[in-house]
Amino acid sequence: MLTLRCFWVALGMSVVVMLVPQWLWLWLGILAAAVLVDLMACASPRTVRVTRIPAQPTRAGTPITVVSRLQNQGRRTLRGWAKDGWQPTASPRQAVQPVQLRGRSTVELEVTLEPQRRGELRSEHLTIRSLGPLGLAGRQVVHRVPHTVQVLPQFASRRHLPSMLRRLRELDGASAVQLRGAGTEFDSLRDYVRGDDVRSIDWRATARRQDAAGQHLVVRTWRPERDRRIILCLDSSRTSAARIDDGPRLDAGVESSLLLGALAAHAGDRVDFLAFAREVTARASSSERGTFLNLLSLAVSRVEPTLVEADFSQLPGEIAALTTHRSLVVIVTAADSPALQEGLLPVLPALTSKHRVVVASVRNPELLQQAAARGSVAEVYAAAAAERAMIEAAAIAAELHARGVELVEAEPDALPAALADCYIRLKATGKL
Amino acid sequence: MSAQTGSPTVAPAAAAVRTAATRWQFWIVLAVVAAAVALVAQLLETSETEVFGTENTDLDGYAAVASVLEDHGVELHRVYSAQAARELMEQNPGAGVVVLLRDIPPEERFTDELEAEVEAGREVLWISAETWLIGEVFGAEAQAGPRIGEGAAGTAQVLHSGPRCPHPAAETASSLQAPGGSLHAERGCFPVDHDSYVLSETTHGLVFTAPEAFTNQHITAEGNAALALGLLGAAAENEAEQTLIWYTPSGTDQVGAQQWGSPLDYLPAWFWPLLWWLMICAAIGLVAAGRRYGPVVSEPMPVTVPAEEAVVGRGRLYQRANAVAATNQVLRSAHLLRLSRLLGLGRGASPEAIAAAASHTAQWDLDAVRRLLEGPASEHALSPNQHAARPRDTDSPSDMVARADALAKLERDVRDALRTQRRTE
């Protein structure tokens, strides 16, 4: 392996060649000898042992530093360059770094990654280039030691979480609840404060509390039901590969699942997640050990759209295997797809008979723009096509409503919040 | 720590070479076989391609004649420059000289020297079909004569040695058949005309102007072979060792003989070494810049499909089919649905009711709104027994655009009216 320095040196030597042209072979010999000396004198990159230090999962867009340990087992000092072969979307900041490894010593090679998309990022190899003392030539060897970093989804809708949690707490019996049906589960007894519903005064407890201090009215507090079951089903079939605005439909589904899952887990519900296309491709459950949001992020980060038709017929079986209780089944899919008529609609009765079903779907904002453009003949034809697609989607929505299914439709950015709102509304009205 | 005691993460060099050899086994074997085949072919390939070359086995070569001569112990020395020929002539004083002229004249001084040698008794044979060139070289002595005539089938005419033929080889051969030219001369063999001969005697030696006769193609015709062996054998047969100097003038004599030189000769001494050196530099630069840090890293891309693909495709299908009626109907029903939702008329409202409500809200003319919203189909629907009637494509595309625009405007007006109404309430 020759270096660019070798090229510049050779170019510089052309002056000598011009001055004493009859010694061409001598000059060539000198250059070849220098290269040979470098080749023989450089430390062998084969005597290096590469160890990859396991990296923690990170979120897309959050920089992470990954470390590889290089251990020189030879006696000579290795001078040169090392390149960590991270894939392009990992955006490594200093993939190629100078290294200096004394004989029988260890050095840690740090590379900062800025992952641009979720999933498993890989570096299949680490290349070590060892240069000779003159820097004219060297040896290069590829160490095939893989390194992986799990990149979790960005979870941009996390900013909605505090306000959603506050609304959940307001539902909680801890604050004065005026709404009938805000909860049906008995929570605790406390002193009456002005503004409480007089119907919630517990006369028996009030009688028991009579003491020297005087009269104290005691009210019962209620809280929304806990330990309800939420089952999140994320469709990762071909319809989820459709690109709306900037990202695939699946990304909006992932965000919605994360927000709803985090919210429901905070609210004390038991959440199960499954992603499916032909079969179930990822699972997570809040009953497992660890923070549910992390578990869910890990599971979701591996879900990629596949170009196959979704198999909805397995959903009732999968859900039955998870729970026998009545639960909230959220299906994140594309409700405007005509394929839904053959896929989801036939299995709905089996689900709605036992569970409350919510279908969440991304609406395509481009359809509206296309339907509104009426400038030329071609635009009018395209507008008619868009109108027709919207009529069909509306027909499917009507059919879903008729079967008692709640449909949440929103544009990609708004879908997570819309789905979470729907969940809070259902919880507030005690419909879980 | 296990990392401290572990072995390196790549195989040692010897093992790596072995692995590479195993992996590339097929190609290495293939390359070796190809190299061997090429080498064998190169070794077996002996023939040259020079016209009238003594080792050329093609139709225009002299290989047949040369091999027969060699069988008889004649030694052929081929030279391409006058200087080399001169040196050989000094070494072999009795050797015969054959000058094969193609289109380059021999060195002038050498021609004069040959003339002296002929006088001294050396056998010199000039062979050339270019009679004009011989005329130039010999001056006034040799003038180009007519070319040998052609027979009926395009083959050359058969020539006979003629009565005034002084050369025994020509008399032995007695006849000749090959294309070629002739020279005007006083004496000679194989007359083409009354005073022009194919084999003529000059002060520079014998001149034979039909070299085609000795090629592998024509050597077997008539007395060609006897003439060739007679002429060349006689030229060689002067001494105990039979030697023939075969001189073909080439560009090597040219530069010195004529007073111009190539511009390359005037370049400074360092030019060519520097050029070579820069080429070496370029090679080093290519190798250095072309060396990658390890294999190419690929990116597994996720699948994405543009969401509006199906809709855009359907729009194009409408356009290709000029589906004006269908387009009108789709647009109408879409606006009817939206207007009924906007005006709060419920799902089952009839088009007439929607039209009436819309015209009232937007302050549009009722007939115009009905024409817009009900379309041609409604006229049929109103009349009984016409339920099978299909909408006709009465509109032109430009009408359709106007209609679509009007529908959009109606909806906008209804929306605006409702908004102001809500604000005033």
Short mmCIF file of N, CA, C and O in Angstrom, two decimals, chain A residues 126-184:
data_model
loop_
_atom_site.label_atom_id
_atom_site.label_comp_id
_atom_site.label_asym_id
_atom_site.label_seq_id
_atom_site.Cartn_x
_atom_site.Cartn_y
_atom_site.Cartn_z
N LEU A 126 -13.33 -3.20 11.13
CA LEU A 126 -12.45 -2.10 11.52
C LEU A 126 -11.16 -2.29 10.74
O LEU A 126 -10.55 -3.37 10.78
N THR A 127 -10.77 -1.27 9.99
CA THR A 127 -9.60 -1.38 9.13
C THR A 127 -8.43 -0.68 9.79
O THR A 127 -8.56 0.45 10.24
N ILE A 128 -7.31 -1.35 9.86
CA ILE A 128 -6.11 -0.74 10.43
C ILE A 128 -5.06 -0.62 9.35
O ILE A 128 -4.77 -1.58 8.63
N ARG A 129 -4.54 0.61 9.21
CA ARG A 129 -3.52 0.88 8.20
C ARG A 129 -2.26 1.28 8.95
O ARG A 129 -2.26 2.28 9.68
N SER A 130 -1.23 0.48 8.83
CA SER A 130 0.01 0.75 9.55
C SER A 130 1.04 1.32 8.59
O SER A 130 1.29 0.75 7.52
N LEU A 131 1.63 2.47 8.94
CA LEU A 131 2.59 3.13 8.05
C LEU A 131 4.01 2.93 8.56
O LEU A 131 4.25 2.81 9.77
N GLY A 132 4.96 2.95 7.64
CA GLY A 132 6.36 2.81 7.99
C GLY A 132 6.91 4.12 8.55
O GLY A 132 6.21 5.14 8.56
N PRO A 133 8.16 4.12 9.00
CA PRO A 133 8.75 5.33 9.62
C PRO A 133 8.81 6.51 8.65
O PRO A 133 8.74 7.66 9.08
N LEU A 134 8.95 6.25 7.35
CA LEU A 134 9.02 7.36 6.40
C LEU A 134 7.64 7.82 5.96
O LEU A 134 7.48 8.88 5.36
N GLY A 135 6.65 7.01 6.21
CA GLY A 135 5.29 7.37 5.81
C GLY A 135 5.03 7.26 4.33
O GLY A 135 4.11 7.86 3.80
N LEU A 136 5.87 6.53 3.63
CA LEU A 136 5.69 6.39 2.18
C LEU A 136 4.83 5.19 1.83
O LEU A 136 4.15 5.18 0.81
N ALA A 137 4.92 4.16 2.65
CA ALA A 137 4.18 2.93 2.34
C ALA A 137 3.79 2.27 3.65
O ALA A 137 4.25 2.66 4.72
N GLY A 138 2.93 1.29 3.56
CA GLY A 138 2.48 0.62 4.77
C GLY A 138 1.67 -0.61 4.44
O GLY A 138 1.60 -1.02 3.28
N ARG A 139 1.07 -1.16 5.48
CA ARG A 139 0.26 -2.35 5.29
C ARG A 139 -1.13 -2.10 5.88
O ARG A 139 -1.27 -1.35 6.82
N GLN A 140 -2.11 -2.73 5.28
CA GLN A 140 -3.49 -2.52 5.73
C GLN A 140 -4.19 -3.86 5.88
O GLN A 140 -4.02 -4.74 5.06
N VAL A 141 -4.96 -3.98 6.96
CA VAL A 141 -5.66 -5.23 7.22
C VAL A 141 -7.05 -4.89 7.73
O VAL A 141 -7.24 -3.92 8.45
N VAL A 142 -8.03 -5.68 7.31
CA VAL A 142 -9.41 -5.48 7.74
C VAL A 142 -9.74 -6.49 8.84
O VAL A 142 -9.63 -7.69 8.63
N HIS A 143 -10.08 -5.98 10.02
CA HIS A 143 -10.51 -6.84 11.12
C HIS A 143 -12.02 -6.93 11.08
O HIS A 143 -12.71 -5.93 11.28
N ARG A 144 -12.54 -8.12 10.81
CA ARG A 144 -13.99 -8.26 10.70
C ARG A 144 -14.60 -8.58 12.05
O ARG A 144 -14.95 -9.72 12.34
N VAL A 145 -14.68 -7.55 12.89
CA VAL A 145 -15.30 -7.69 14.21
C VAL A 145 -16.52 -6.78 14.23
O VAL A 145 -16.38 -5.57 14.23
N PRO A 146 -17.73 -7.33 14.20
CA PRO A 146 -18.91 -6.47 14.09
C PRO A 146 -19.22 -5.73 15.39
O PRO A 146 -18.90 -6.19 16.48
N HIS A 147 -19.83 -4.58 15.23
CA HIS A 147 -20.28 -3.77 16.35
C HIS A 147 -21.69 -3.30 16.03
O HIS A 147 -21.97 -2.95 14.89
N THR A 148 -22.57 -3.30 17.02
CA THR A 148 -23.94 -2.85 16.74
C THR A 148 -24.37 -1.86 17.80
O THR A 148 -23.93 -1.91 18.94
N VAL A 149 -25.24 -0.95 17.36
CA VAL A 149 -25.87 -0.01 18.29
C VAL A 149 -27.35 -0.04 17.98
O VAL A 149 -27.76 0.07 16.83
N GLN A 150 -28.14 -0.20 19.03
CA GLN A 150 -29.59 -0.19 18.85
C GLN A 150 -30.06 1.26 18.90
O GLN A 150 -29.78 1.96 19.88
N VAL A 151 -30.72 1.71 17.83
CA VAL A 151 -31.20 3.08 17.81
C VAL A 151 -32.71 3.07 17.98
O VAL A 151 -33.43 2.48 17.18
N LEU A 152 -33.16 3.70 19.07
CA LEU A 152 -34.59 3.72 19.38
C LEU A 152 -35.26 4.84 18.58
O LEU A 152 -34.59 5.77 18.15
N PRO A 153 -36.57 4.75 18.39
CA PRO A 153 -37.26 5.82 17.67
C PRO A 153 -37.09 7.15 18.39
O PRO A 153 -36.84 7.19 19.59
N GLN A 154 -37.29 8.23 17.63
CA GLN A 154 -37.02 9.55 18.19
C GLN A 154 -37.98 9.91 19.32
O GLN A 154 -37.62 10.60 20.24
N PHE A 155 -39.20 9.43 19.25
CA PHE A 155 -40.27 9.75 20.20
C PHE A 155 -40.42 11.25 20.34
O PHE A 155 -40.32 11.82 21.42
N ALA A 156 -40.68 11.92 19.19
CA ALA A 156 -40.83 13.37 19.18
C ALA A 156 -42.11 13.77 19.91
O ALA A 156 -42.22 14.88 20.42
N SER A 157 -43.08 12.85 19.99
CA SER A 157 -44.34 13.20 20.63
C SER A 157 -44.23 13.14 22.15
O SER A 157 -45.22 13.28 22.85
N ARG A 158 -43.00 12.93 22.64
CA ARG A 158 -42.80 12.89 24.09
C ARG A 158 -43.24 14.22 24.74
O ARG A 158 -43.65 14.24 25.89
N ARG A 159 -43.14 15.31 23.94
CA ARG A 159 -43.50 16.62 24.51
C ARG A 159 -44.98 16.68 24.90
O ARG A 159 -45.37 17.52 25.70
N HIS A 160 -45.80 15.79 24.31
CA HIS A 160 -47.22 15.78 24.70
C HIS A 160 -47.42 15.11 26.05
O HIS A 160 -48.46 15.26 26.67
N LEU A 161 -46.44 14.30 26.48
CA LEU A 161 -46.65 13.40 27.61
C LEU A 161 -47.00 14.15 28.90
O LEU A 161 -47.98 13.77 29.56
N PRO A 162 -46.28 15.24 29.29
CA PRO A 162 -46.62 15.89 30.56
C PRO A 162 -48.06 16.39 30.61
O PRO A 162 -48.76 16.15 31.61
N SER A 163 -48.51 17.04 29.53
CA SER A 163 -49.87 17.58 29.57
C SER A 163 -50.89 16.43 29.64
O SER A 163 -51.90 16.52 30.34
N MET A 164 -50.60 15.35 28.92
CA MET A 164 -51.51 14.20 28.93
C MET A 164 -51.57 13.61 30.35
O MET A 164 -52.64 13.26 30.84
N LEU A 165 -50.40 13.52 30.99
CA LEU A 165 -50.36 12.94 32.33
C LEU A 165 -51.13 13.84 33.31
O LEU A 165 -51.80 13.35 34.21
N ARG A 166 -51.00 15.17 33.11
CA ARG A 166 -51.74 16.08 33.99
C ARG A 166 -53.23 15.85 33.84
O ARG A 166 -53.98 15.79 34.82
N ARG A 167 -53.66 15.67 32.62
CA ARG A 167 -55.10 15.44 32.41
C ARG A 167 -55.53 14.13 33.06
O ARG A 167 -56.63 14.02 33.59
N LEU A 168 -54.64 13.13 32.99
CA LEU A 168 -54.96 11.86 33.64
C LEU A 168 -55.10 12.06 35.15
O LEU A 168 -56.00 11.51 35.78
N ARG A 169 -54.18 12.87 35.72
CA ARG A 169 -54.21 13.09 37.17
C ARG A 169 -55.47 13.83 37.58
O ARG A 169 -56.03 13.60 38.63
N GLU A 170 -55.91 14.73 36.68
CA GLU A 170 -57.15 15.44 36.98
C GLU A 170 -58.31 14.48 37.06
O GLU A 170 -59.25 14.68 37.82
N LEU A 171 -58.22 13.43 36.22
CA LEU A 171 -59.28 12.43 36.28
C LEU A 171 -59.23 11.69 37.60
O LEU A 171 -60.24 11.19 38.08
N ASP A 172 -58.03 11.59 38.14
CA ASP A 172 -57.83 10.81 39.35
C ASP A 172 -58.63 11.39 40.50
O ASP A 172 -58.85 12.58 40.57
N GLY A 173 -59.03 10.56 41.41
CA GLY A 173 -59.84 10.99 42.53
C GLY A 173 -59.13 11.91 43.49
O GLY A 173 -59.74 12.50 44.37
N ALA A 174 -57.82 12.07 43.35
CA ALA A 174 -57.07 12.92 44.25
C ALA A 174 -57.60 14.35 44.21
O ALA A 174 -57.60 15.05 45.21
N SER A 175 -58.04 14.79 43.09
CA SER A 175 -58.63 16.12 43.00
C SER A 175 -60.15 15.96 42.98
O SER A 175 -60.66 14.89 42.70
N ALA A 176 -60.80 17.06 43.29
CA ALA A 176 -62.26 16.98 43.36
C ALA A 176 -62.84 16.70 41.98
O ALA A 176 -62.58 17.42 41.04
N VAL A 177 -63.57 15.65 41.91
CA VAL A 177 -64.11 15.27 40.61
C VAL A 177 -65.60 15.49 40.62
O VAL A 177 -66.31 14.99 41.48
N GLN A 178 -66.07 16.29 39.68
CA GLN A 178 -67.49 16.56 39.63
C GLN A 178 -68.17 15.66 38.63
O GLN A 178 -69.38 15.51 38.66
N LEU A 179 -67.41 15.15 37.76
CA LEU A 179 -68.00 14.37 36.66
C LEU A 179 -68.55 13.06 37.19
O LEU A 179 -67.86 12.33 37.88
N ARG A 180 -69.79 12.79 36.84
CA ARG A 180 -70.31 11.46 37.16
C ARG A 180 -69.64 10.50 36.20
O ARG A 180 -69.46 10.77 35.02
N GLY A 181 -69.25 9.42 36.72
CA GLY A 181 -68.66 8.40 35.86
C GLY A 181 -67.22 8.66 35.57
O GLY A 181 -66.64 8.04 34.68
N ALA A 182 -66.60 9.57 36.31
CA ALA A 182 -65.18 9.79 36.08
C ALA A 182 -64.39 8.60 36.57
O ALA A 182 -63.24 8.41 36.22
N GLY A 183 -64.99 7.83 37.37
CA GLY A 183 -64.32 6.62 37.84
C GLY A 183 -65.34 5.84 38.64
O GLY A 183 -66.33 6.40 39.10
N THR A 184 -65.14 4.60 38.76
CA THR A 184 -66.10 3.79 39.49
C THR A 184 -65.42 3.05 40.62
O THR A 184 -66.08 2.33 41.36
#
